[in-house]
């Protein structure tokens, strides 16, 4: 099975993606991760205004069969949360790189993204 | 130790099933998605490969006496072609396993006139159960043959409202008028099988026992959703059925049938291992018992989470929990102190350090057959 891995993003080994959108970094989990989890039924995310630290936990995603912690790919302040996921967590399965996004972070330092995996490196990891 | 594989392990792999270790077996946990598979069984039909379940065969002049003394239900009430649910208990009345005991119909019983039983212990327990039966048979000097046929039988469960129609279409005999818990010899897809009107999903359906080497022939004849153990778990939980290793475990979670809510499968008029210990218990005076609950707050209850009173005192533990695919709400089961078991009672489940409100609800959570 092959998985979508957009090249315009960076990745954590724990399967979160980070998309630098200029003023904010949008965060979600990968196609591979949602496939491994199966049907996502619940997400727990921080509130707007909270701060997160790179590679620290920021929330939880639960499928019917498993619970997984979520890790921040970049440090900064949470400036938006995808509240649609509270009522429709299946968006994480349906469109993990699009409608299933989770957070937007105002990064302290976008150079942090250089420290995590490129699409190619992430592809090697899940191969 | 290498995992045992069901006969269709390669076949399931070709279908891109995901696998999980369960009771020493490498079993398909998911073919498409748990919600898809679950819905198929509730609304139409699904087929499960449950070849990991044990099959023990007991026959001979004292077969009934041996079964009677090692299972909690009254085996002598079983007519040929019928089955019953029972527990296997130790001397202290603790559940070692739960089983369906089938008394085989005469045409499948071997032909020497002795009653023949086939019973189905949980995955990975067949060897120790076989040893137990042989040891007690020898100790009691009973004339019975005990064979472990787990590696000879494949077992498929065809479950759901459409399952009887599908099984009827696939078999030479008319099976859809078979009563619940009956077992009969049948020819399915040209293969001689045993067809039992049993299952563990809360739906109507059949469990088919068939020769290991004929597995693919029988599996292929059923044009319905293949389902894995993931859906089997959510289906059985909605139905309020126990799962070995979670609702009971002789080492990590020793429970009597009364605590586990299966007192209906205990007949104290019979003499079985554990009977005296159970007879000494007043089922109305238990310290803890198994309850179902619905989580009112957002979250998903999971095995091992603490259950507390509204004041924050720990009063129990979650044994199973999930987001119910049918109901769209989080449900679970767990043991709590008896004063908190009344339906409607408010509890708290501690989900990753956060207290979530829950309400006691008597299983099954859905209408079952």
Tab-separated table of N, CA and C in Angstrom, chain A:
chain	number	residue	atom	x	y	z
A	1	UNK	N	0.842	-1.190	0.000
A	1	UNK	CA	0.000	0.000	0.000
A	1	UNK	C	0.882	1.246	0.000
A	2	UNK	N	0.543	2.221	-0.832
A	2	UNK	CA	1.328	3.453	-0.846
A	2	UNK	C	0.517	4.574	-0.193
A	3	UNK	N	1.252	5.476	0.433
A	3	UNK	CA	0.602	6.548	1.173
A	3	UNK	C	1.022	7.894	0.612
A	4	UNK	N	0.085	8.825	0.692
A	4	UNK	CA	0.356	10.182	0.264
A	4	UNK	C	1.343	10.835	1.234
A	5	UNK	N	2.394	11.487	0.689
A	5	UNK	CA	3.361	12.209	1.532
A	5	UNK	C	3.707	13.520	0.822
A	6	UNK	N	2.910	14.569	1.038
A	6	UNK	CA	3.180	15.831	0.337
A	6	UNK	C	4.597	16.345	0.604
A	7	UNK	N	5.228	16.859	-0.449
A	7	UNK	CA	6.628	17.282	-0.310
A	7	UNK	C	6.765	18.676	0.287
A	8	UNK	N	5.643	19.392	0.396
A	8	UNK	CA	5.730	20.765	0.910
A	8	UNK	C	5.644	20.811	2.435
A	9	UNK	N	5.820	19.676	3.094
A	9	UNK	CA	5.701	19.649	4.556
A	9	UNK	C	6.893	18.949	5.179
A	10	UNK	N	6.999	19.129	6.495
A	10	UNK	CA	7.979	18.399	7.300
A	10	UNK	C	7.239	17.419	8.206
A	11	UNK	N	7.986	16.448	8.718
A	11	UNK	CA	7.332	15.347	9.428
A	11	UNK	C	8.092	14.979	10.701
A	12	UNK	N	7.316	14.511	11.685
A	12	UNK	CA	7.932	13.902	12.868
A	12	UNK	C	7.929	12.387	12.705
A	13	UNK	N	8.858	11.746	13.376
A	13	UNK	CA	8.864	10.276	13.354
A	13	UNK	C	7.571	9.713	13.923
A	14	UNK	N	6.920	10.503	14.775
A	14	UNK	CA	5.654	10.066	15.379
A	14	UNK	C	4.448	10.375	14.488
A	15	UNK	N	4.708	10.734	13.213
A	15	UNK	CA	3.685	10.787	12.157
A	15	UNK	C	2.838	12.057	12.126
A	16	UNK	N	3.309	13.153	12.762
A	16	UNK	CA	2.638	14.433	12.566
A	16	UNK	C	3.295	15.149	11.382
A	17	UNK	N	2.488	15.952	10.681
A	17	UNK	CA	3.060	16.793	9.617
A	17	UNK	C	2.963	18.257	10.035
A	18	UNK	N	3.853	19.083	9.433
A	18	UNK	CA	3.859	20.527	9.677
A	18	UNK	C	3.949	21.222	8.339
A	19	UNK	N	3.010	22.140	8.089
A	19	UNK	CA	2.976	22.861	6.811
A	19	UNK	C	3.180	24.340	7.099
A	20	UNK	N	4.317	24.860	6.667
A	20	UNK	CA	4.629	26.279	6.883
A	20	UNK	C	3.821	27.097	5.885
A	21	UNK	N	2.840	27.846	6.422
A	21	UNK	CA	1.949	28.625	5.554
A	21	UNK	C	2.303	30.119	5.581
A	22	UNK	N	3.540	30.415	5.973
A	22	UNK	CA	3.986	31.810	5.991
A	22	UNK	C	3.864	32.399	7.375
A	23	UNK	N	2.601	32.732	7.785
A	23	UNK	CA	2.437	33.311	9.121
A	23	UNK	C	2.194	32.255	10.185
A	24	UNK	N	1.648	31.134	9.793
A	24	UNK	CA	1.395	30.059	10.769
A	24	UNK	C	1.893	28.725	10.212
A	25	UNK	N	2.060	27.776	11.130
A	25	UNK	CA	2.376	26.396	10.738
A	25	UNK	C	1.159	25.545	11.050
A	26	UNK	N	0.615	24.927	10.033
A	26	UNK	CA	-0.549	24.048	10.231
A	26	UNK	C	-0.049	22.630	10.526
A	27	UNK	N	-0.782	21.931	11.402
A	27	UNK	CA	-0.322	20.634	11.907
A	27	UNK	C	-1.436	19.590	11.788
A	28	UNK	N	-1.051	18.391	11.449
A	28	UNK	CA	-2.009	17.281	11.422
A	28	UNK	C	-1.255	15.964	11.520
A	29	UNK	N	-1.949	14.848	11.260
A	29	UNK	CA	-1.258	13.550	11.222
A	29	UNK	C	-1.293	13.023	9.795
A	30	UNK	N	-0.387	12.108	9.515
A	30	UNK	CA	-0.179	11.676	8.131
A	30	UNK	C	-1.202	10.634	7.680
A	31	UNK	N	-1.207	10.427	6.384
A	31	UNK	CA	-2.044	9.397	5.772
A	31	UNK	C	-1.698	8.021	6.353
A	32	UNK	N	-0.398	7.768	6.498
A	32	UNK	CA	0.043	6.490	7.085
A	32	UNK	C	-0.518	6.338	8.494
A	33	UNK	N	-0.442	7.420	9.291
A	33	UNK	CA	-0.891	7.355	10.690
A	33	UNK	C	-2.389	7.076	10.771
A	34	UNK	N	-3.182	7.785	9.953
A	34	UNK	CA	-4.629	7.547	10.032
A	34	UNK	C	-4.964	6.126	9.585
A	35	UNK	N	-4.196	5.595	8.644
A	35	UNK	CA	-4.456	4.225	8.198
A	35	UNK	C	-4.114	3.223	9.301
A	36	UNK	N	-3.008	3.479	9.990
A	36	UNK	CA	-2.624	2.599	11.091
A	36	UNK	C	-3.651	2.639	12.222
A	37	UNK	N	-4.143	3.827	12.517
A	37	UNK	CA	-5.099	3.980	13.609
A	37	UNK	C	-6.435	3.327	13.297
A	38	UNK	N	-6.867	3.407	12.050
A	38	UNK	CA	-8.236	2.994	11.722
A	38	UNK	C	-9.209	4.115	12.051
A	39	UNK	N	-10.477	3.745	12.183
A	39	UNK	CA	-11.537	4.753	12.331
A	39	UNK	C	-11.280	5.693	13.511
A	40	UNK	N	-11.000	6.961	13.209
A	40	UNK	CA	-10.780	7.940	14.273
A	40	UNK	C	-12.134	8.370	14.834
A	41	UNK	N	-12.263	8.290	16.158
A	41	UNK	CA	-13.553	8.589	16.793
A	41	UNK	C	-13.473	9.744	17.784
A	42	UNK	N	-12.273	10.248	18.060
A	42	UNK	CA	-12.166	11.285	19.081
A	42	UNK	C	-10.812	11.969	18.957
A	43	UNK	N	-10.825	13.298	19.057
A	43	UNK	CA	-9.556	14.023	19.162
A	43	UNK	C	-9.646	14.995	20.332
A	44	UNK	N	-8.538	15.119	21.022
A	44	UNK	CA	-8.442	16.054	22.144
A	44	UNK	C	-7.317	17.015	21.792
A	45	UNK	N	-7.659	18.296	21.675
A	45	UNK	CA	-6.692	19.289	21.207
A	45	UNK	C	-6.570	20.407	22.234
A	46	UNK	N	-5.461	21.160	22.208
A	46	UNK	CA	-5.308	22.277	23.139
A	46	UNK	C	-6.250	23.428	22.770
A	47	UNK	N	-6.294	24.409	23.645
A	47	UNK	CA	-7.115	25.594	23.377
A	47	UNK	C	-6.280	26.650	22.654
A	48	UNK	N	-6.956	27.524	21.943
A	48	UNK	CA	-6.271	28.679	21.362
A	48	UNK	C	-5.602	29.471	22.472
A	49	UNK	N	-4.400	29.913	22.233
A	49	UNK	CA	-3.669	30.664	23.256
A	49	UNK	C	-2.701	29.802	24.054
A	50	UNK	N	-2.910	28.484	24.025
A	50	UNK	CA	-1.956	27.590	24.690
A	50	UNK	C	-0.632	27.608	23.923
A	51	UNK	N	0.430	27.271	24.621
A	51	UNK	CA	1.711	27.148	23.934
A	51	UNK	C	2.111	25.671	23.864
A	52	UNK	N	2.799	25.342	22.804
A	52	UNK	CA	3.283	23.969	22.629
A	52	UNK	C	4.790	24.009	22.365
A	53	UNK	N	5.427	22.900	22.669
A	53	UNK	CA	6.878	22.809	22.507
A	53	UNK	C	7.205	21.664	21.560
A	54	UNK	N	8.156	21.924	20.676
A	54	UNK	CA	8.503	20.915	19.678
A	54	UNK	C	8.793	19.565	20.334
A	55	UNK	N	8.139	18.531	19.791
A	55	UNK	CA	8.277	17.134	20.197
A	55	UNK	C	7.665	16.834	21.558
A	56	UNK	N	6.930	17.800	22.135
A	56	UNK	CA	6.150	17.516	23.349
A	56	UNK	C	4.702	17.206	22.957
A	57	UNK	N	3.993	16.504	23.841
A	57	UNK	CA	2.594	16.154	23.569
A	57	UNK	C	1.732	17.407	23.518
A	58	UNK	N	0.812	17.431	22.569
A	58	UNK	CA	-0.159	18.526	22.564
A	58	UNK	C	-1.596	18.032	22.594
A	59	UNK	N	-1.822	16.752	22.433
A	59	UNK	CA	-3.194	16.255	22.417
A	59	UNK	C	-3.222	14.753	22.205
A	60	UNK	N	-4.420	14.270	21.878
A	60	UNK	CA	-4.622	12.826	21.746
A	60	UNK	C	-5.555	12.573	20.573
A	61	UNK	N	-5.272	11.528	19.828
A	61	UNK	CA	-6.212	11.056	18.810
A	61	UNK	C	-6.564	9.615	19.152
A	62	UNK	N	-7.858	9.322	19.105
A	62	UNK	CA	-8.307	7.974	19.445
A	62	UNK	C	-9.073	7.383	18.278
A	63	UNK	N	-8.722	6.156	17.935
A	63	UNK	CA	-9.535	5.391	17.001
A	63	UNK	C	-10.331	4.394	17.826
A	64	UNK	N	-11.149	3.599	17.161
A	64	UNK	CA	-11.917	2.603	17.908
A	64	UNK	C	-10.969	1.694	18.670
A	65	UNK	N	-9.827	1.368	18.067
A	65	UNK	CA	-8.988	0.343	18.682
A	65	UNK	C	-7.791	0.879	19.446
A	66	UNK	N	-7.432	2.164	19.291
A	66	UNK	CA	-6.165	2.611	19.892
A	66	UNK	C	-6.208	4.076	20.312
A	67	UNK	N	-5.319	4.413	21.236
A	67	UNK	CA	-5.129	5.788	21.685
A	67	UNK	C	-3.714	6.196	21.311
A	68	UNK	N	-3.555	7.377	20.709
A	68	UNK	CA	-2.208	7.841	20.386
A	68	UNK	C	-2.034	9.288	20.822
A	69	UNK	N	-0.894	9.552	21.435
A	69	UNK	CA	-0.561	10.935	21.764
A	69	UNK	C	-0.147	11.659	20.493
A	70	UNK	N	-0.371	12.964	20.524
A	70	UNK	CA	0.032	13.816	19.399
A	70	UNK	C	1.199	14.694	19.854
A	71	UNK	N	2.186	14.892	18.974
A	71	UNK	CA	3.389	15.642	19.319
A	71	UNK	C	3.536	16.845	18.398
A	72	UNK	N	3.984	17.929	18.994
A	72	UNK	CA	4.092	19.181	18.231
A	72	UNK	C	5.350	19.171	17.371
A	73	UNK	N	5.209	19.457	16.083
A	73	UNK	CA	6.393	19.501	15.212
A	73	UNK	C	7.162	20.813	15.321
A	74	UNK	N	6.570	21.783	16.005
A	74	UNK	CA	7.225	23.087	16.120
A	74	UNK	C	6.731	23.751	17.412
A	75	UNK	N	7.550	24.599	18.012
A	75	UNK	CA	7.153	25.301	19.237
A	75	UNK	C	6.425	26.596	18.880
A	76	UNK	N	5.514	27.010	19.757
A	76	UNK	CA	4.842	28.286	19.521
A	76	UNK	C	3.500	28.357	20.200
A	77	UNK	N	2.715	29.372	19.794
A	77	UNK	CA	1.389	29.568	20.378
A	77	UNK	C	0.319	29.017	19.441
A	78	UNK	N	-0.641	28.311	20.018
A	78	UNK	CA	-1.754	27.784	19.237
A	78	UNK	C	-2.670	28.952	18.889
A	79	UNK	N	-2.827	29.223	17.596
A	79	UNK	CA	-3.663	30.359	17.198
A	79	UNK	C	-4.974	29.914	16.562
A	80	UNK	N	-5.083	28.641	16.231
A	80	UNK	CA	-6.364	28.137	15.712
A	80	UNK	C	-6.414	26.631	15.947
A	81	UNK	N	-7.628	26.154	16.188
A	81	UNK	CA	-7.870	24.725	16.401
A	81	UNK	C	-8.999	24.320	15.465
A	82	UNK	N	-8.870	23.183	14.818
A	82	UNK	CA	-9.915	22.718	13.908
A	82	UNK	C	-11.062	22.100	14.707
A	83	UNK	N	-11.999	22.944	15.098
A	83	UNK	CA	-13.095	22.482	15.963
A	83	UNK	C	-14.062	21.560	15.230
A	84	UNK	N	-13.994	21.544	13.903
A	84	UNK	CA	-14.853	20.606	13.147
A	84	UNK	C	-14.565	19.158	13.537
A	85	UNK	N	-13.334	18.915	13.981
A	85	UNK	CA	-12.964	17.536	14.326
A	85	UNK	C	-13.698	17.030	15.562
A	86	UNK	N	-14.192	17.961	16.400
A	86	UNK	CA	-14.900	17.513	17.605
A	86	UNK	C	-16.208	16.812	17.240
A	87	UNK	N	-16.845	17.298	16.179
A	87	UNK	CA	-18.098	16.676	15.742
A	87	UNK	C	-17.877	15.679	14.606
A	88	UNK	N	-16.777	15.827	13.890
A	88	UNK	CA	-16.532	14.961	12.722
A	88	UNK	C	-15.080	14.469	12.723
A	89	UNK	N	-14.711	13.681	13.734
A	89	UNK	CA	-13.318	13.218	13.795
A	89	UNK	C	-12.904	12.375	12.595
A	90	UNK	N	-13.904	11.844	11.878
A	90	UNK	CA	-13.589	11.015	10.705
A	90	UNK	C	-12.904	11.809	9.599
A	91	UNK	N	-12.927	13.156	9.705
A	91	UNK	CA	-12.199	13.960	8.712
A	91	UNK	C	-10.715	13.610	8.723
A	92	UNK	N	-10.210	13.174	9.869
A	92	UNK	CA	-8.793	12.789	9.963
A	92	UNK	C	-8.520	11.600	9.048
A	93	UNK	N	-9.478	10.666	8.956
A	93	UNK	CA	-9.330	9.535	8.039
A	93	UNK	C	-9.555	9.952	6.587
A	94	UNK	N	-10.573	10.760	6.403
A	94	UNK	CA	-11.001	11.074	5.037
A	94	UNK	C	-9.997	11.978	4.313
A	95	UNK	N	-9.389	12.917	5.045
A	95	UNK	CA	-8.555	13.940	4.392
A	95	UNK	C	-7.476	14.406	5.368
A	96	UNK	N	-6.518	13.532	5.673
A	96	UNK	CA	-5.570	13.853	6.757
A	96	UNK	C	-4.710	15.081	6.481
A	97	UNK	N	-4.422	15.366	5.207
A	97	UNK	CA	-3.568	16.518	4.904
A	97	UNK	C	-4.385	17.768	4.579
A	98	UNK	N	-5.720	17.622	4.535
A	98	UNK	CA	-6.569	18.754	4.196
A	98	UNK	C	-7.542	19.073	5.318
A	99	UNK	N	-8.812	18.651	5.138
A	99	UNK	CA	-9.861	18.978	6.109
A	99	UNK	C	-9.595	18.385	7.495
A	100	UNK	N	-8.725	17.401	7.554
A	100	UNK	CA	-8.438	16.765	8.836
A	100	UNK	C	-7.305	17.424	9.617
A	101	UNK	N	-6.910	18.655	9.226
A	101	UNK	CA	-5.849	19.343	9.985
A	101	UNK	C	-6.286	19.552	11.430
A	102	UNK	N	-5.334	19.782	12.323
A	102	UNK	CA	-5.669	19.853	13.748
A	102	UNK	C	-5.413	21.221	14.382
A	103	UNK	N	-4.221	21.790	14.148
A	103	UNK	CA	-3.840	23.037	14.818
A	103	UNK	C	-3.187	23.984	13.841
A	104	UNK	N	-3.227	25.270	14.188
A	104	UNK	CA	-2.321	26.225	13.565
A	104	UNK	C	-1.512	26.881	14.676
A	105	UNK	N	-0.209	26.912	14.462
A	105	UNK	CA	0.725	27.403	15.478
A	105	UNK	C	1.464	28.623	14.941
A	106	UNK	N	1.519	29.656	15.771
A	106	UNK	CA	2.382	30.806	15.467
A	106	UNK	C	3.769	30.433	15.992
A	107	UNK	N	4.692	30.091	15.098
A	107	UNK	CA	5.939	29.458	15.566
A	107	UNK	C	6.890	30.461	16.223
A	108	UNK	N	7.576	29.964	17.241
A	108	UNK	CA	8.629	30.786	17.848
A	108	UNK	C	9.789	30.947	16.870
A	109	UNK	N	10.083	29.881	16.141
A	109	UNK	CA	11.258	29.895	15.276
A	109	UNK	C	11.058	28.842	14.175
A	110	UNK	N	10.779	29.280	12.965
A	110	UNK	CA	10.503	28.307	11.900
A	110	UNK	C	11.740	27.477	11.544
A	111	UNK	N	12.902	27.933	12.003
A	111	UNK	CA	14.100	27.112	11.753
A	111	UNK	C	13.991	25.741	12.411
A	112	UNK	N	13.135	25.646	13.432
A	112	UNK	CA	12.942	24.336	14.083
A	112	UNK	C	12.514	23.275	13.073
A	113	UNK	N	11.786	23.708	12.047
A	113	UNK	CA	11.296	22.743	11.053
A	113	UNK	C	12.435	22.070	10.299
A	114	UNK	N	13.571	22.747	10.266
A	114	UNK	CA	14.731	22.153	9.586
A	114	UNK	C	15.264	20.927	10.338
A	115	UNK	N	14.873	20.851	11.639
A	115	UNK	CA	15.403	19.753	12.468
A	115	UNK	C	14.617	18.451	12.309
A	116	UNK	N	13.453	18.543	11.659
A	116	UNK	CA	12.642	17.321	11.559
A	116	UNK	C	12.650	16.794	10.126
A	117	UNK	N	11.946	15.702	9.889
A	117	UNK	CA	12.133	14.936	8.654
A	117	UNK	C	11.577	15.645	7.415
A	118	UNK	N	12.266	15.484	6.322
A	118	UNK	CA	11.713	15.882	5.027
A	118	UNK	C	10.753	14.777	4.569
A	119	UNK	N	9.994	15.078	3.519
A	119	UNK	CA	9.068	14.073	2.978
A	119	UNK	C	9.824	12.804	2.586
A	120	UNK	N	10.984	12.998	1.982
A	120	UNK	CA	11.765	11.845	1.539
A	120	UNK	C	12.234	11.001	2.734
A	121	UNK	N	12.687	11.701	3.764
A	121	UNK	CA	13.148	10.976	4.967
A	121	UNK	C	11.989	10.257	5.648
A	122	UNK	N	10.827	10.924	5.663
A	122	UNK	CA	9.661	10.275	6.286
A	122	UNK	C	9.232	9.050	5.476
A	123	UNK	N	9.283	9.170	4.179
A	123	UNK	CA	8.927	8.034	3.318
A	123	UNK	C	9.833	6.838	3.605
A	124	UNK	N	11.123	7.130	3.791
A	124	UNK	CA	12.064	6.046	4.129
A	124	UNK	C	11.686	5.395	5.456
A	125	UNK	N	11.240	6.235	6.393
A	125	UNK	CA	10.923	5.707	7.724
A	125	UNK	C	9.759	4.722	7.688
A	126	UNK	N	8.736	5.048	6.887
A	126	UNK	CA	7.539	4.181	6.912
A	126	UNK	C	7.614	3.067	5.872
A	127	UNK	N	8.696	3.069	5.092
A	127	UNK	CA	8.806	2.050	4.032
A	127	UNK	C	8.937	0.660	4.643
